[in-house]
Amino acid sequence: MDTGFIVEYIPMYIEAAKLTLKLGVIGILFSLIIGVCCSMIQYYKIPFVRRIVAIYIELSRNTPLLVQLFFLYFGLPKIGITISSETCAIVGLSFLGGSYMSEAFRSGLESIEKIQMESGLSLGLTHSQVMRHIIFPQALSISIPPLCANVIFLIKETSVFSVVALADLMYVAKDLIGLYYKTDEALLMLIVSYLIILLPISIVATLLERRLRYAGFGN
Amino acid sequence: MQDLGIRVLFMGDNFLRLLGGLWITVKISLLAVALSIVLGTLLGIIMVFKNPVTRFVTRVYLDFIRIMPQLVLLFLVYFGLTKSFGINLSGQVSAVIVFTMWGTAEIGDLVRGALISIPKHQYESGQALGLTNKQVYRYIIIPQTLRRLIPLAINLTTRMIKTTSLIVLIGVVEVLKIGQQIIEANRYTVPDSALWIYAAIFLLYFLACWPISLLASGLEKKWKN
């Protein structure tokens, strides 16, 4: 282990980690928005749009991000749609994440029994009040564990961004291996960087999950 | 070039080559899943032990494997092992090792979850009915555990196939690489073939994974109770 080398290249890893985090966070935010929209469309069974959402979910859940990125970055320019690497990464991650988030929300919404809506309405609440005060809080508490799992999954997926020429953590590590043949050091820093990013998220997720077990109704 | 090079897809044996590439991906995933099921079941049983040492070790293994992106694990095995220990593995072998390690962790956790989720009264009722210990496991516990596990294990197969697409980054010639080769080979005659080739690969992955996910969700629904 060459500690001097490690110290010298830490700033590069910090820059790369910032990029990974930035793209990850933006991608996850978009995924959440797409997820909420898609799950609402499926919950209210809006005709036709619902079919499109179903097709989107199946397509995105059954293909790897790497292939989606290749199509976006190398395929689309051939029909005149050229997008920058960063946009491409965000679009790819949101396309993938949207369906996973949507499934997480949907599982929460579907697990709330119909009787809850009916009881709320019979107490004189309006539809939106029932949704806001009764359905959403319960659905969210059920959706939190899969949502957390998806956040971790999506940040892990950002590791393929190096294929669209983004200088993320993998890219820096591969660069250092190629340039200086410092494989051990580069890989060690790579692991440490991902641990620093993902370990806190994973711990928070576990804590959240433990707290939310009490939020269940009737069991 | 109005057709945007869709004909490249059907020129010569290009399409067959793509399918061959996909087969390499699927082959590695299936091999890894098969190994993971065996090793994962063992790991799951070990994880239920009350021994603090095995608990700690399995916990650390599980958390490390699950937190690291699979691409990092691939780099570790493919580049790290060669440099540090002089073990020179081919890309395909490293891929099988990494995906088996990952699958073992996932299946191990599932098996553990399934084992501790069977309520105690199931064992007790069985014994109260006069079944021997062996019979309780054979007729009551194992069938219930399997029903919970099989859909999840099938689901893992699709995740495995999707994640195996990463092996192109450690130099294994699989469907994406073959796609690139086809695009490069036709660079001068059909400069725009990238769109269709990548679209075809996208659809191939979809066609490989979709039936498996349908099977998994179908079984899950059927065995819900």
Coordinates of C-alpha atoms in Angstrom, one line a residue:
Chain A
M1 CA 0.0 0.0 0.0
D2 CA 1.3 3.4 -1.0
T3 CA -0.2 5.8 1.4
G4 CA 1.3 8.8 -0.3
F5 CA -0.5 7.8 -3.5
I6 CA -3.8 7.5 -1.6
V7 CA -3.5 10.9 0.0
E8 CA -2.5 12.4 -3.4
Y9 CA -5.6 11.1 -5.1
I10 CA -8.2 11.5 -2.4
P11 CA -9.4 14.8 -3.9
M12 CA -10.1 13.0 -7.2
Y13 CA -12.3 10.5 -5.4
I14 CA -14.1 13.3 -3.5
E15 CA -14.9 15.0 -6.8
A16 CA -16.1 11.8 -8.3
A17 CA -18.2 11.0 -5.2
K18 CA -19.8 14.4 -5.5
L19 CA -20.8 13.7 -9.1
T20 CA -22.1 10.2 -8.2
L21 CA -24.1 11.7 -5.4
K22 CA -25.4 14.6 -7.4
L23 CA -26.6 12.5 -10.3
G24 CA -27.9 9.9 -7.9
V25 CA -30.0 12.4 -5.9
I26 CA -31.4 14.1 -8.9
G27 CA -32.2 10.7 -10.5
I28 CA -33.9 9.5 -7.3
L29 CA -36.0 12.7 -7.0
F30 CA -37.2 12.3 -10.6
S31 CA -37.8 8.6 -9.9
L32 CA -40.0 9.5 -6.9
I33 CA -42.0 11.9 -9.0
I34 CA -42.5 9.4 -11.8
G35 CA -43.2 6.7 -9.2
V36 CA -46.0 8.8 -7.5
C37 CA -47.6 9.7 -10.9
C38 CA -47.5 6.1 -12.2
S39 CA -48.8 4.6 -9.0
M40 CA -51.7 7.2 -8.8
I41 CA -52.6 6.4 -12.4
Q42 CA -52.7 2.7 -11.6
Y43 CA -54.5 3.3 -8.3
Y44 CA -57.3 5.3 -9.9
K45 CA -57.3 2.9 -12.9
I46 CA -57.3 5.7 -15.4
P47 CA -58.2 4.0 -18.7
F48 CA -55.6 3.8 -21.5
V49 CA -52.9 5.8 -19.7
R50 CA -52.9 2.9 -17.3
R51 CA -51.9 0.5 -20.1
I52 CA -49.0 2.8 -21.1
V53 CA -47.8 2.9 -17.5
A54 CA -48.0 -0.9 -17.3
I55 CA -45.9 -1.3 -20.5
Y56 CA -43.4 1.3 -19.2
I57 CA -43.1 -0.5 -15.9
E58 CA -42.5 -3.9 -17.5
L59 CA -40.0 -2.5 -20.0
S60 CA -38.0 -0.6 -17.4
R61 CA -38.0 -3.4 -14.8
N62 CA -36.9 -6.0 -17.2
T63 CA -33.9 -4.3 -18.8
P64 CA -30.6 -3.4 -17.3
L65 CA -29.6 0.3 -16.9
L66 CA -26.4 -0.3 -18.8
V67 CA -28.4 -1.3 -22.0
Q68 CA -30.8 1.7 -21.4
L69 CA -27.8 4.0 -21.2
F70 CA -26.2 2.6 -24.4
F71 CA -29.4 3.1 -26.3
L72 CA -29.8 6.7 -25.0
Y73 CA -26.2 7.7 -25.4
F74 CA -25.1 5.9 -28.6
G75 CA -28.5 5.0 -30.2
L76 CA -30.6 8.2 -30.1
P77 CA -28.0 10.6 -31.7
K78 CA -28.5 8.6 -34.9
I79 CA -32.0 10.0 -35.2
G80 CA -30.9 13.5 -34.2
I81 CA -31.5 13.4 -30.5
T82 CA -28.1 14.2 -28.9
I83 CA -28.0 14.6 -25.2
S84 CA -25.1 15.3 -22.8
S85 CA -23.7 12.6 -20.6
E86 CA -25.1 14.0 -17.5
T87 CA -28.6 14.4 -18.9
C88 CA -28.4 10.9 -20.3
A89 CA -27.4 9.5 -16.9
I90 CA -30.2 11.3 -15.1
V91 CA -32.8 10.2 -17.8
G92 CA -31.6 6.6 -17.6
L93 CA -31.6 6.5 -13.8
S94 CA -35.1 8.1 -13.7
F95 CA -36.4 5.8 -16.3
L96 CA -35.2 2.8 -14.3
G97 CA -36.0 4.2 -10.9
G98 CA -39.5 5.4 -11.8
S99 CA -40.9 1.9 -12.2
Y100 CA -39.3 0.6 -9.0
M101 CA -40.6 3.5 -7.0
S102 CA -44.0 3.2 -8.6
E103 CA -44.2 -0.5 -7.6
A104 CA -43.2 0.5 -4.0
F105 CA -45.9 3.1 -3.7
R106 CA -48.4 0.8 -5.4
S107 CA -47.8 -2.0 -3.0
G108 CA -48.4 0.4 -0.1
L109 CA -51.6 1.8 -1.6
E110 CA -53.0 -1.6 -2.5
S111 CA -52.4 -3.0 1.0
I112 CA -54.9 -0.5 2.5
E113 CA -58.3 -2.2 2.5
K114 CA -61.3 -0.7 0.8
I115 CA -63.1 -0.5 4.1
Q116 CA -60.9 2.3 5.3
M117 CA -62.0 4.5 2.4
E118 CA -65.6 3.6 3.0
S119 CA -65.4 4.2 6.7
G120 CA -63.8 7.6 6.1
L121 CA -66.5 8.6 3.6
S122 CA -69.3 7.5 5.9
L123 CA -67.8 9.7 8.7
G124 CA -68.4 12.6 6.4
L125 CA -64.8 13.2 5.2
T126 CA -64.4 14.2 1.5
H127 CA -62.5 11.9 -0.8
S128 CA -59.3 14.0 -0.7
Q129 CA -59.5 14.2 3.1
V130 CA -59.7 10.4 3.4
M131 CA -56.7 10.1 1.0
R132 CA -54.7 12.7 2.9
H133 CA -55.4 11.7 6.5
I134 CA -56.1 8.0 6.3
I135 CA -54.9 6.3 3.2
F136 CA -51.6 8.0 2.5
P137 CA -50.1 7.8 6.0
Q138 CA -50.7 4.1 6.2
A139 CA -49.7 3.4 2.7
L140 CA -46.5 5.4 3.2
S141 CA -45.5 3.4 6.3
I142 CA -45.8 0.2 4.3
S143 CA -44.0 1.6 1.3
I144 CA -41.0 3.0 3.3
P145 CA -38.9 -0.3 3.4
P146 CA -39.1 -0.9 -0.4
L147 CA -38.5 2.8 -1.0
C148 CA -35.3 2.7 1.1
A149 CA -34.2 -0.4 -0.7
N150 CA -34.8 1.3 -4.0
V151 CA -32.7 4.4 -3.0
I152 CA -29.8 2.1 -2.2
F153 CA -30.3 0.1 -5.4
L154 CA -30.4 3.3 -7.5
I155 CA -27.2 4.7 -5.9
K156 CA -25.5 1.4 -6.6
E157 CA -26.7 1.5 -10.2
T158 CA -24.9 4.8 -10.7
S159 CA -21.7 2.8 -10.8
V160 CA -22.3 2.1 -14.5
F161 CA -22.3 5.9 -15.4
S162 CA -18.7 5.6 -16.5
V163 CA -19.8 4.1 -19.8
V164 CA -21.4 7.4 -20.9
A165 CA -18.1 9.2 -20.2
L166 CA -18.9 10.5 -16.8
A167 CA -16.0 10.8 -14.3
D168 CA -17.7 8.9 -11.5
L169 CA -16.0 6.7 -8.9
M170 CA -15.6 3.7 -11.1
Y171 CA -14.1 5.8 -13.9
V172 CA -11.5 7.3 -11.5
A173 CA -10.6 3.9 -10.1
K174 CA -10.2 2.4 -13.6
D175 CA -8.2 5.4 -14.7
L176 CA -5.8 5.1 -11.8
I177 CA -5.4 1.4 -12.4
G178 CA -4.7 2.0 -16.0
L179 CA -2.4 5.0 -15.6
Y180 CA -0.3 4.0 -12.6
Y181 CA -1.0 0.3 -12.1
K182 CA -1.9 1.1 -8.4
T183 CA -4.7 -1.5 -8.4
D184 CA -4.8 -2.1 -4.6
E185 CA -4.9 1.5 -3.7
A186 CA -7.4 2.5 -6.3
L187 CA -9.7 -0.4 -5.4
L188 CA -9.4 0.3 -1.7
M189 CA -10.4 3.9 -2.1
L190 CA -13.2 2.8 -4.3
I191 CA -14.6 0.5 -1.6
V192 CA -14.2 3.2 1.0
S193 CA -15.9 5.8 -1.1
Y194 CA -18.9 3.6 -1.7
L195 CA -19.1 2.6 2.0
I196 CA -19.0 6.3 3.0
I197 CA -21.9 7.0 0.7
L198 CA -24.0 3.9 1.2
L199 CA -23.5 2.8 4.8
P200 CA -25.2 5.8 6.4
I201 CA -28.2 5.4 4.0
S202 CA -28.4 1.7 4.8
I203 CA -28.3 2.4 8.6
V204 CA -30.9 5.1 8.3
A205 CA -33.1 2.7 6.3
T206 CA -32.8 0.0 9.0
L207 CA -33.7 2.5 11.7
L208 CA -36.6 3.8 9.8
E209 CA -37.9 0.3 9.1
R210 CA -37.7 -0.6 12.8
R211 CA -39.7 2.5 13.8
L212 CA -42.3 2.1 11.2
R213 CA -43.3 -1.4 12.3
Y214 CA -45.5 0.3 15.0
A215 CA -47.4 2.2 12.3
G216 CA -49.3 -0.8 11.1
F217 CA -53.0 -0.8 11.7
G218 CA -54.7 -3.7 13.3
N219 CA -51.8 -6.1 13.5
Chain B
M1 CA -29.9 6.0 -45.4
Q2 CA -33.6 6.3 -44.6
D3 CA -33.9 2.9 -43.0
L4 CA -31.4 3.9 -40.3
G5 CA -29.6 0.6 -40.7
I6 CA -32.2 -1.9 -39.5
R7 CA -31.0 -4.2 -42.3
V8 CA -27.7 -4.5 -40.5
L9 CA -29.5 -6.5 -37.9
F10 CA -30.5 -9.1 -40.5
M11 CA -27.3 -9.1 -42.6
G12 CA -25.4 -12.3 -42.5
D13 CA -25.6 -14.0 -39.1
N14 CA -25.6 -10.8 -37.1
F15 CA -28.8 -11.5 -35.3
L16 CA -27.7 -15.0 -34.4
R17 CA -24.4 -13.5 -33.1
L18 CA -26.4 -11.2 -30.8
L19 CA -28.5 -14.1 -29.5
G20 CA -25.2 -16.0 -28.9
G21 CA -24.0 -13.1 -26.9
L22 CA -27.2 -13.0 -24.8
W23 CA -26.8 -16.7 -24.2
I24 CA -23.4 -16.1 -22.6
T25 CA -25.1 -13.6 -20.2
V26 CA -27.9 -16.0 -19.5
K27 CA -25.5 -18.9 -19.0
I28 CA -23.4 -17.1 -16.5
S29 CA -26.6 -16.0 -14.6
L30 CA -28.1 -19.5 -14.5
L31 CA -24.8 -21.0 -13.3
A32 CA -24.5 -18.4 -10.6
V33 CA -28.1 -18.8 -9.6
A34 CA -27.7 -22.6 -9.3
L35 CA -24.6 -22.2 -7.2
S36 CA -26.2 -19.5 -5.1
I37 CA -29.2 -21.6 -4.3
V38 CA -27.0 -24.4 -2.8
L39 CA -24.6 -22.0 -1.0
G40 CA -27.4 -19.6 0.0
T41 CA -29.4 -22.3 1.6
L42 CA -26.4 -23.3 3.7
L43 CA -25.7 -19.7 4.6
G44 CA -29.3 -19.1 5.6
I45 CA -29.2 -22.1 7.9
I46 CA -25.9 -20.9 9.4
M47 CA -27.4 -17.5 9.9
V48 CA -30.2 -18.9 12.1
F49 CA -27.6 -20.3 14.5
K50 CA -27.5 -18.5 17.8
N51 CA -23.7 -18.5 17.9
P52 CA -22.5 -14.9 18.1
V53 CA -19.4 -15.5 16.0
T54 CA -21.2 -16.9 13.0
R55 CA -23.8 -14.3 13.4
F56 CA -21.3 -11.5 13.2
V57 CA -19.4 -13.0 10.3
T58 CA -22.4 -13.7 8.2
R59 CA -23.9 -10.2 9.0
V60 CA -20.7 -8.5 7.9
Y61 CA -20.5 -10.6 4.7
L62 CA -24.2 -9.9 3.9
D63 CA -24.0 -6.2 4.5
F64 CA -20.7 -5.8 2.6
I65 CA -22.0 -7.7 -0.5
R66 CA -25.3 -6.0 -0.5
I67 CA -23.9 -2.5 -0.1
M68 CA -21.2 -2.7 -2.7
P69 CA -22.3 -2.1 -6.3
Q70 CA -21.9 -5.3 -8.2
L71 CA -19.5 -3.6 -10.6
V72 CA -17.2 -2.8 -7.7
L73 CA -17.2 -6.5 -6.7
L74 CA -16.4 -7.4 -10.3
F75 CA -13.4 -5.0 -10.3
L76 CA -12.2 -6.4 -7.0
V77 CA -12.2 -10.0 -8.2
Y78 CA -11.1 -9.3 -11.8
F79 CA -8.4 -6.7 -11.1
G80 CA -7.7 -7.0 -7.4
L81 CA -7.1 -10.7 -7.2
T82 CA -4.7 -10.6 -10.2
K83 CA -2.7 -7.8 -8.8
S84 CA -2.6 -8.8 -5.1
F85 CA -2.4 -12.6 -5.3
G86 CA -1.4 -13.3 -8.8
I87 CA -4.6 -15.3 -9.4
N88 CA -5.4 -14.7 -13.1
L89 CA -9.0 -15.4 -13.7
S90 CA -10.8 -14.9 -17.0
G91 CA -13.7 -12.5 -17.1
Q92 CA -16.3 -15.2 -17.2
V93 CA -14.9 -17.0 -14.2
S94 CA -14.7 -13.8 -12.2
A95 CA -18.3 -13.0 -13.2
V96 CA -19.5 -16.4 -12.0
I97 CA -17.6 -16.0 -8.7
V98 CA -19.0 -12.5 -8.1
F99 CA -22.5 -13.3 -9.0
T100 CA -22.4 -16.4 -6.9
M101 CA -21.2 -14.4 -3.9
W102 CA -23.9 -11.9 -4.4
G103 CA -26.6 -14.5 -5.0
T104 CA -25.5 -16.4 -2.0
A105 CA -25.9 -13.3 0.2
E106 CA -29.4 -12.6 -1.3
I107 CA -30.6 -16.2 -1.0
G108 CA -29.1 -16.6 2.4
D109 CA -31.1 -13.7 3.7
L110 CA -34.3 -15.0 2.1
V111 CA -33.8 -18.5 3.6
R112 CA -33.1 -17.0 7.0
G113 CA -36.2 -14.8 6.7
A114 CA -38.3 -17.8 5.6
L115 CA -37.0 -20.0 8.4
I116 CA -37.7 -17.5 11.2
S117 CA -41.0 -16.5 9.8
I118 CA -42.6 -20.0 10.2
P119 CA -44.5 -19.6 13.5
K120 CA -43.6 -21.9 16.4
H121 CA -47.1 -23.3 16.6
Q122 CA -46.6 -25.0 13.3
Y123 CA -43.9 -27.2 14.8
E124 CA -45.9 -27.7 18.0
S125 CA -49.1 -28.6 16.2
G126 CA -47.3 -31.1 14.1
Q127 CA -45.8 -32.7 17.1
A128 CA -49.1 -32.7 18.9
L129 CA -50.6 -34.6 16.0
G130 CA -48.0 -37.3 16.6
L131 CA -45.7 -36.6 13.7
T132 CA -42.0 -37.3 14.2
N133 CA -39.6 -34.4 14.0
K134 CA -38.5 -35.6 10.5
Q135 CA -42.2 -35.7 9.3
V136 CA -42.8 -32.2 10.7
Y137 CA -40.0 -30.9 8.5
R138 CA -40.9 -33.0 5.5
Y139 CA -44.6 -32.3 5.4
I140 CA -45.1 -29.0 7.1
I141 CA -42.1 -26.7 7.4
I142 CA -40.2 -27.4 4.2
P143 CA -43.2 -27.1 1.8
Q144 CA -44.2 -23.7 3.4
T145 CA -40.6 -22.4 3.2
L146 CA -40.3 -23.4 -0.4
R147 CA -43.5 -21.7 -1.4
R148 CA -42.2 -18.5 0.0
L149 CA -38.7 -18.9 -1.5
I150 CA -39.3 -20.2 -5.0
P151 CA -40.9 -16.9 -6.4
L152 CA -38.2 -14.9 -4.8
A153 CA -35.4 -17.2 -6.2
I154 CA -36.9 -16.9 -9.6
N155 CA -37.0 -13.1 -9.2
L156 CA -33.4 -13.2 -8.3
T157 CA -32.7 -14.9 -11.7
T158 CA -34.0 -11.9 -13.6
R159 CA -32.0 -9.5 -11.4
M160 CA -29.0 -11.7 -12.1
I161 CA -29.5 -11.6 -15.8
K162 CA -29.9 -7.8 -15.8
T163 CA -26.9 -7.3 -13.6
T164 CA -24.8 -9.7 -15.7
S165 CA -24.9 -7.0 -18.4
L166 CA -22.0 -5.4 -16.4
I167 CA -19.6 -8.1 -17.4
V168 CA -18.9 -6.2 -20.7
L169 CA -17.0 -3.8 -18.5
I170 CA -14.5 -6.4 -17.5
G171 CA -13.9 -7.5 -21.0
V172 CA -16.2 -10.4 -21.5
V173 CA -17.5 -10.6 -25.0
E174 CA -21.3 -10.7 -24.5
V175 CA -24.3 -9.2 -26.2
L176 CA -23.4 -5.5 -25.8
K177 CA -19.8 -6.1 -27.0
I178 CA -21.0 -8.1 -30.0
G179 CA -23.4 -5.3 -30.7
Q180 CA -20.5 -2.9 -30.7
Q181 CA -18.5 -5.2 -33.0
I182 CA -21.4 -5.3 -35.5
I183 CA -21.8 -1.5 -35.4
E184 CA -18.1 -1.0 -36.0
A185 CA -17.9 -3.6 -38.7
N186 CA -20.6 -1.7 -40.7
R187 CA -19.3 1.7 -39.8
Y188 CA -18.7 2.7 -43.4
T189 CA -21.6 1.1 -45.2
V190 CA -24.3 1.8 -42.6
P191 CA -23.1 4.5 -40.3
D192 CA -26.4 4.8 -38.4
S193 CA -26.9 1.2 -37.3
A194 CA -26.3 1.9 -33.6
L195 CA -29.9 2.9 -32.9
W196 CA -31.3 -0.4 -34.1
I197 CA -28.6 -2.6 -32.7
Y198 CA -29.0 -1.1 -29.2
A199 CA -32.8 -1.2 -29.5
A200 CA -32.5 -4.8 -30.5
I201 CA -30.3 -5.6 -27.4
F202 CA -32.8 -3.7 -25.2
L203 CA -35.6 -5.8 -26.5
L204 CA -33.6 -9.0 -26.2
Y205 CA -32.9 -8.4 -22.6
F206 CA -36.6 -7.6 -22.1
L207 CA -37.7 -10.8 -23.8
A208 CA -35.2 -12.8 -21.7
C209 CA -36.3 -11.3 -18.4
W210 CA -40.0 -10.7 -18.8
P211 CA -41.3 -14.3 -19.0
I212 CA -39.3 -15.1 -15.9
S213 CA -40.7 -12.1 -13.9
L214 CA -44.2 -13.1 -15.0
L215 CA -43.6 -16.6 -13.8
A216 CA -42.3 -15.3 -10.5
S217 CA -45.2 -12.9 -9.9
G218 CA -47.7 -15.6 -11.0
L219 CA -46.4 -18.2 -8.6
E220 CA -46.3 -15.5 -5.8
K221 CA -50.0 -14.8 -6.3
K222 CA -50.9 -18.4 -6.6
W223 CA -49.1 -19.4 -3.4
K224 CA -50.0 -16.3 -1.3
N225 CA -51.9 -18.2 1.3

